[in-house]
XYZ file of C-alpha atoms in Angstrom:
455
model
C -0.151 0.095 0.093
C 1.410 3.585 -0.923
C 2.491 5.331 1.590
C 0.076 8.650 2.423
C 0.782 12.048 1.008
C 0.776 15.189 3.231
C 1.073 19.111 1.835
C 1.884 21.289 4.266
C 1.953 24.799 3.879
C 3.732 27.708 5.888
C 6.216 29.594 4.873
C 8.626 29.307 7.922
C 11.615 26.994 6.949
C 11.545 25.749 10.291
C 8.168 25.144 10.882
C 7.585 22.867 7.560
C 11.418 21.028 8.253
C 9.519 20.250 11.958
C 6.113 19.023 10.403
C 7.731 16.707 7.546
C 9.755 14.989 10.118
C 6.701 14.350 12.566
C 4.971 13.322 9.591
C 8.154 11.560 8.101
C 8.241 8.988 11.262
C 4.242 7.685 10.669
C 4.641 7.018 7.453
C 3.102 9.708 5.688
C 4.917 11.636 2.825
C 5.545 15.282 2.224
C 5.533 18.002 -0.083
C 5.839 21.709 1.541
C 4.143 25.183 -0.337
C 5.004 28.013 0.924
C 2.203 30.444 0.533
C -1.281 30.111 -1.116
C 0.114 30.308 -4.537
C 2.418 27.200 -4.326
C 0.018 24.730 -2.498
C -2.871 25.485 -5.141
C 0.033 25.016 -7.881
C 1.032 21.965 -5.847
C -2.851 19.996 -5.611
C -2.516 20.612 -10.227
C 0.102 17.746 -9.844
C -0.015 15.579 -6.897
C -3.396 13.809 -4.696
C -2.840 14.657 -1.484
C -4.235 12.399 1.349
C -4.541 15.745 3.816
C -3.516 19.273 4.369
C -1.920 21.077 7.224
C -1.800 24.944 7.144
C -1.072 28.096 8.708
C -3.380 30.894 9.836
C -1.132 33.720 8.440
C 0.253 32.952 4.714
C 2.497 35.465 2.950
C -0.549 36.237 0.194
C -3.636 35.175 2.436
C -4.957 33.716 4.519
C -4.886 30.045 5.281
C -8.800 30.208 5.907
C -9.085 30.334 1.593
C -7.142 27.315 1.591
C -9.828 25.399 3.534
C -12.465 27.155 0.966
C -10.579 26.549 -1.883
C -9.539 23.064 -0.893
C -13.213 22.598 0.124
C -14.392 24.071 -2.988
C -12.518 21.473 -5.769
C -11.700 18.675 -3.462
C -13.752 17.887 -0.417
C -12.751 14.600 0.248
C -8.999 15.922 1.579
C -8.822 16.778 5.223
C -7.563 19.908 6.137
C -6.088 20.809 9.724
C -5.252 24.756 10.552
C -2.409 25.406 12.433
C -3.544 29.176 14.692
C -1.878 31.156 17.081
C -1.454 30.178 20.832
C -5.247 31.589 22.435
C -6.547 32.389 19.195
C -9.683 30.121 19.455
C -11.829 32.869 17.045
C -9.639 32.215 14.299
C -10.174 28.498 14.911
C -13.674 28.744 14.999
C -13.722 30.565 11.971
C -11.827 27.919 9.698
C -13.820 25.068 11.153
C -17.038 26.715 9.837
C -15.074 27.650 6.671
C -14.659 23.505 6.590
C -11.528 22.648 8.165
C -11.130 18.875 9.258
C -9.817 20.343 12.695
C -7.132 22.646 14.520
C -3.817 22.669 16.363
C -2.133 25.884 18.233
C 1.094 27.879 18.424
C 3.247 26.067 19.350
C 2.342 22.877 17.703
C 1.847 20.206 20.885
C 3.178 16.665 18.638
C 1.264 14.541 20.195
C -1.647 16.474 19.462
C -1.222 16.763 16.644
C -0.054 13.233 16.178
C -3.530 12.610 17.300
C -4.806 14.680 14.581
C -3.376 13.790 11.433
C -4.368 9.560 12.690
C -8.041 10.617 12.628
C -7.720 12.611 9.488
C -6.471 9.685 7.720
C -9.062 7.204 10.007
C -11.312 9.691 7.558
C -10.197 8.460 4.507
C -10.745 5.375 5.533
C -14.548 5.958 6.235
C -14.542 7.848 2.805
C -13.666 4.163 1.017
C -16.558 2.137 2.623
C -19.851 1.632 1.224
C -21.963 4.196 2.243
C -25.307 2.848 0.374
C -24.589 -0.569 2.278
C -24.476 1.292 5.703
C -28.591 1.424 6.654
C -29.225 4.588 8.653
C -31.450 4.369 11.310
C -33.344 7.847 10.869
C -35.685 6.762 9.582
C -37.998 8.666 6.836
C -38.581 10.322 3.339
C -39.814 13.705 4.146
C -37.742 16.244 2.764
C -36.800 17.205 5.394
C -35.118 14.326 6.965
C -33.550 13.357 3.571
C -31.470 17.021 3.772
C -31.122 15.804 7.861
C -28.975 12.607 6.722
C -27.205 14.397 4.174
C -26.295 17.217 6.621
C -24.695 14.406 9.238
C -22.498 13.151 6.453
C -21.246 15.984 6.010
C -20.659 17.239 9.781
C -19.587 13.114 10.545
C -16.252 14.195 7.811
C -15.026 17.336 10.114
C -14.033 17.618 13.998
C -16.031 20.710 14.678
C -18.146 20.783 17.277
C -21.923 20.470 16.456
C -24.523 22.132 18.425
C -28.342 20.130 17.978
C -31.507 21.881 18.684
C -34.331 20.032 18.574
C -37.592 19.923 20.517
C -37.420 17.056 23.662
C -37.912 13.340 22.046
C -37.505 14.574 18.523
C -33.848 12.557 18.536
C -30.578 14.378 19.367
C -29.125 11.474 20.895
C -29.549 9.651 17.527
C -27.965 11.992 15.613
C -25.515 12.600 17.321
C -24.478 8.749 17.260
C -24.901 8.984 13.798
C -22.194 12.457 13.150
C -19.820 9.443 15.302
C -20.560 6.235 13.234
C -20.311 7.744 10.117
C -17.131 9.880 10.783
C -13.334 8.966 11.146
C -13.657 8.215 15.263
C -16.299 5.098 14.794
C -14.215 3.096 16.116
C -13.867 5.014 19.011
C -15.863 5.287 22.401
C -19.333 7.306 21.977
C -20.466 8.391 25.692
C -23.394 10.086 26.216
C -23.951 12.542 29.403
C -26.926 14.033 30.586
C -25.766 17.072 32.123
C -28.957 17.747 34.034
C -29.088 14.538 35.392
C -25.633 14.638 37.605
C -25.418 16.512 40.912
C -23.814 19.507 41.038
C -21.519 18.490 43.550
C -20.155 15.191 41.719
C -20.033 17.561 37.919
C -16.468 17.865 38.664
C -15.344 14.508 39.095
C -17.765 13.155 36.467
C -16.479 15.117 34.134
C -12.675 15.266 35.036
C -12.346 12.099 36.699
C -10.637 12.527 40.653
C -7.409 11.111 42.412
C -7.383 8.508 45.543
C -8.659 10.348 48.901
C -8.262 13.434 46.748
C -11.698 14.631 48.751
C -14.242 13.020 51.459
C -15.462 10.246 49.967
C -13.061 8.902 47.358
C -11.827 5.625 48.577
C -10.173 5.290 44.869
C -9.343 6.475 41.674
C -11.894 7.039 39.072
C -11.449 7.517 35.345
C -13.668 11.149 34.273
C -16.056 11.189 31.067
C -13.595 13.291 28.786
C -10.587 9.910 29.342
C -13.526 7.698 28.895
C -14.053 9.557 25.376
C -10.604 10.084 25.133
C -10.018 9.182 21.318
C -14.333 8.910 20.759
C -17.029 11.653 21.233
C -18.418 13.037 24.447
C -22.163 13.976 23.266
C -23.478 16.849 26.608
C -27.091 16.240 26.505
C -28.875 19.100 27.672
C -25.924 21.241 28.127
C -28.156 23.896 29.409
C -28.379 22.390 32.315
C -24.749 22.604 33.270
C -24.375 25.236 36.191
C -22.204 28.194 35.286
C -18.873 27.319 37.200
C -18.707 24.309 35.589
C -18.936 25.850 32.234
C -15.785 27.509 33.397
C -14.426 24.368 33.823
C -15.734 22.431 30.425
C -14.783 25.687 28.198
C -11.121 25.300 29.900
C -11.475 21.733 29.244
C -12.443 22.224 24.960
C -10.038 25.235 24.343
C -6.791 23.551 26.093
C -7.771 19.730 25.143
C -6.418 19.057 28.368
C -8.369 18.364 31.375
C -7.021 18.224 35.759
C -8.801 15.512 37.870
C -9.907 16.214 40.912
C -6.524 15.834 43.051
C -3.796 16.509 40.949
C -1.706 19.116 39.809
C -1.172 17.686 36.364
C -3.357 18.378 33.264
C -3.488 15.370 31.084
C -4.333 15.870 27.003
C -7.466 14.229 25.602
C -8.607 14.132 22.187
C -12.518 14.415 21.714
C -15.078 15.617 20.300
C -17.776 17.971 21.240
C -21.236 17.135 20.031
C -23.832 18.610 22.290
C -27.764 18.936 22.415
C -30.368 20.973 25.020
C -34.095 21.352 23.861
C -33.828 24.853 25.333
C -33.367 28.092 23.787
C -29.567 28.608 24.698
C -29.151 31.826 22.568
C -32.309 33.225 25.441
C -30.245 31.814 28.334
C -26.147 33.592 26.502
C -29.229 36.880 26.731
C -30.395 36.153 30.159
C -26.715 35.705 32.128
C -27.282 31.847 32.717
C -25.039 30.470 29.825
C -21.494 31.720 29.300
C -21.448 33.231 25.643
C -17.763 32.029 24.570
C -19.026 27.841 25.645
C -21.727 28.971 23.609
C -19.552 31.055 20.934
C -17.111 27.581 21.444
C -19.617 24.516 20.713
C -22.153 26.456 18.469
C -19.342 25.667 15.683
C -22.267 24.118 13.462
C -25.465 24.326 14.244
C -27.955 21.278 13.385
C -31.779 21.151 13.990
C -33.251 18.313 14.230
C -37.197 19.007 12.839
C -40.548 17.980 15.459
C -42.302 14.863 14.467
C -45.265 16.992 13.639
C -42.917 18.630 10.699
C -42.917 15.686 8.720
C -46.207 13.682 9.117
C -45.741 12.016 5.763
C -43.018 9.665 8.109
C -45.579 8.828 10.799
C -46.524 5.406 8.674
C -43.191 4.202 8.035
C -42.131 4.955 11.839
C -44.741 3.418 13.360
C -44.457 0.040 11.181
C -40.306 0.747 12.337
C -41.958 0.277 16.044
C -44.557 -2.044 16.180
C -41.890 -4.798 14.711
C -39.258 -3.203 17.401
C -42.034 -4.145 19.919
C -42.499 -7.301 18.492
C -40.052 -8.506 18.301
C -38.481 -7.006 21.983
C -41.737 -9.243 23.114
C -41.061 -11.982 21.397
C -44.688 -11.934 19.889
C -46.141 -11.733 16.526
C -46.388 -8.176 15.037
C -49.466 -6.059 15.701
C -51.301 -4.009 12.926
C -52.806 -0.575 12.676
C -56.587 0.667 11.422
C -56.458 3.232 8.806
C -58.677 5.156 10.883
C -55.961 4.685 13.712
C -53.189 4.893 11.606
C -54.870 8.491 10.208
C -55.106 9.974 13.733
C -51.705 9.132 14.402
C -51.065 10.982 11.292
C -52.713 14.294 12.532
C -52.115 13.975 16.253
C -49.736 16.954 17.308
C -47.065 14.859 19.415
C -45.517 17.210 21.647
C -43.349 14.677 23.029
C -42.676 13.718 19.795
C -40.689 9.965 18.536
C -40.408 9.058 21.794
C -44.052 9.687 22.259
C -45.125 7.915 19.324
C -43.636 5.002 20.852
C -45.253 4.649 23.851
C -48.439 5.287 21.998
C -48.401 2.378 19.974
C -46.423 0.459 23.486
C -49.897 1.196 25.077
C -51.666 0.706 22.440
C -50.612 -3.198 21.551
C -51.165 -3.959 25.455
C -54.807 -2.680 25.502
C -55.936 -4.153 22.242
C -57.736 -7.122 21.239
C -55.469 -9.974 18.171
C -52.902 -7.582 17.879
C -55.266 -5.001 15.804
C -54.906 -1.791 16.853
C -57.734 0.578 16.442
C -58.840 4.380 16.978
C -59.821 3.552 20.487
C -56.450 1.300 21.267
C -54.159 4.747 21.137
C -55.683 7.035 24.054
C -54.550 10.338 22.193
C -53.945 12.955 25.065
C -57.542 14.899 24.682
C -55.135 17.803 26.773
C -53.165 18.107 23.743
C -55.132 18.313 20.524
C -55.431 16.321 17.540
C -54.693 18.675 14.355
C -57.045 17.849 11.867
C -55.954 18.647 8.287
C -58.411 21.952 7.967
C -56.507 22.938 10.232
C -52.995 22.347 10.116
C -53.521 23.917 6.270
C -55.297 27.053 7.462
C -52.333 27.205 10.316
C -49.660 27.463 7.486
C -51.253 29.824 5.613
C -50.546 33.516 5.938
C -53.444 35.264 6.110
C -54.445 37.983 3.383
C -56.066 40.504 5.707
C -55.529 41.268 9.317
C -58.326 42.361 10.184
C -61.867 41.211 8.953
C -60.774 38.031 7.495
C -64.255 34.697 7.800
C -63.824 32.690 10.035
C -64.344 29.444 8.444
C -63.745 27.262 11.448
C -66.565 26.056 13.692
C -66.536 27.112 17.734
C -65.533 23.596 18.252
C -61.903 23.855 15.840
C -61.431 27.733 17.044
C -61.024 26.440 20.315
C -58.677 23.166 19.205
C -56.343 25.662 17.549
C -56.883 28.065 20.473
C -56.117 25.886 23.160
C -52.553 24.483 20.924
C -51.223 28.165 20.329
C -51.848 28.922 24.322
C -49.785 25.504 24.772
C -46.955 26.531 22.245
C -46.564 30.199 24.611
C -46.879 28.360 27.984
C -43.869 25.621 26.983
C -41.904 28.098 25.256
C -42.564 31.214 28.029
C -44.412 33.238 25.933
C -41.327 33.281 23.170
C -43.621 34.411 20.479
C -40.539 33.249 17.648
C -40.443 30.054 19.519
C -44.392 29.305 19.822
C -44.477 29.509 16.093
C -41.634 27.323 15.277
C -42.686 24.480 18.004
C -46.667 25.086 16.187
C -44.877 25.004 12.560
C -46.008 27.796 11.117
C -44.706 32.106 10.943
C -44.361 34.130 13.620
C -46.963 36.405 10.661
C -49.380 33.380 10.995
C -48.836 33.615 14.696
C -49.610 37.789 15.819
C -52.878 37.012 13.106
C -53.965 34.622 15.488
C -53.187 35.596 18.697
C -55.610 39.039 17.788
C -57.833 36.830 16.698
C -57.978 35.204 19.321
C -57.737 37.996 21.785
C -54.063 36.508 23.171
C -52.168 39.087 24.695
């Protein structure tokens, strides 16, 4: 097998020589270039497996080279060397499509880990993706787009901030970003930040040594070390207390952690994915979440749609869950009546995909003869169903704001009004967020607030 070939772009000959020496010890051949123009010329004559470029070059910025490679050679992972402490440049490089970054002075151990990950990415690209069945189901356009985004994000090491309502599948999306990338054979460690007691949080994340505090009878490996080489998924990251946000930010920026009871930092190679159903930007404004940490974890934002925005996928998901539940219980697969399936398709699903699975599991328990009927679903009357006529009315822009004729009967008017009230309550009366939750435009929501006299 031919040795990998790397392009090293730096205007300082000593730096190029150091990098070439480091890579040669990893059995990687190197070609050097002193500026962007020379680097672009090299691409005309060589096929590279990776590129390592300085941020400041005589004829431009390293991000320009990243964008050029993304446009013309998107399969080549590119890492950027940034000035120490200049996280803004690093984040901008990641947003431009850089695979990863390393700060000056270059830590050779971190560099070797970065390069090894980049080369594994090339191996991941050679897998036959058509043979990999995605667990993220649905053929709606919004889900096809989501799967495409996941494939792109899997190639990067940039932190991804996953947003979406509770039960929409944020952890499943994070698992797919991990499993389709170069860290697939390394650990994927999910952690619910809201489930860890405050006084144990630092120990859980960073570990501790024996005797470092009362009750520490043994040394403990933290989550960062457990995820070393792989991915750490911070679910409900908005629930982190402020004192822990400071420590987490340092760990992410320095790529090192310090267990409780030690004075020596331990380098860690971890990709950070995070998620929450809360509006982090609002929490930043309110002072409940650090802006610098938000800036660091929100390099790329990925939104997971609520189930009601992809109602055409509900039959597919229903069949999948019915088969999964039957296999889990070693029973015959239940069937669902057409009327019952129509009710599910029109249901609001505040609990999203997780709620759909729970509804079906309950219906299988209640139904007779493995046939699920409308009455077996027991859809909650507290959260109204949304008939097609309401869906189409809600999503249509109003043509007037004063004398639009009322075509819905009082029952349906009340149903729509209650849905809006619950959406406002769930979003703490944030109208923009409520409109997003309802799947309508802000203007349409404002029109209905006036229509139902909801101030």
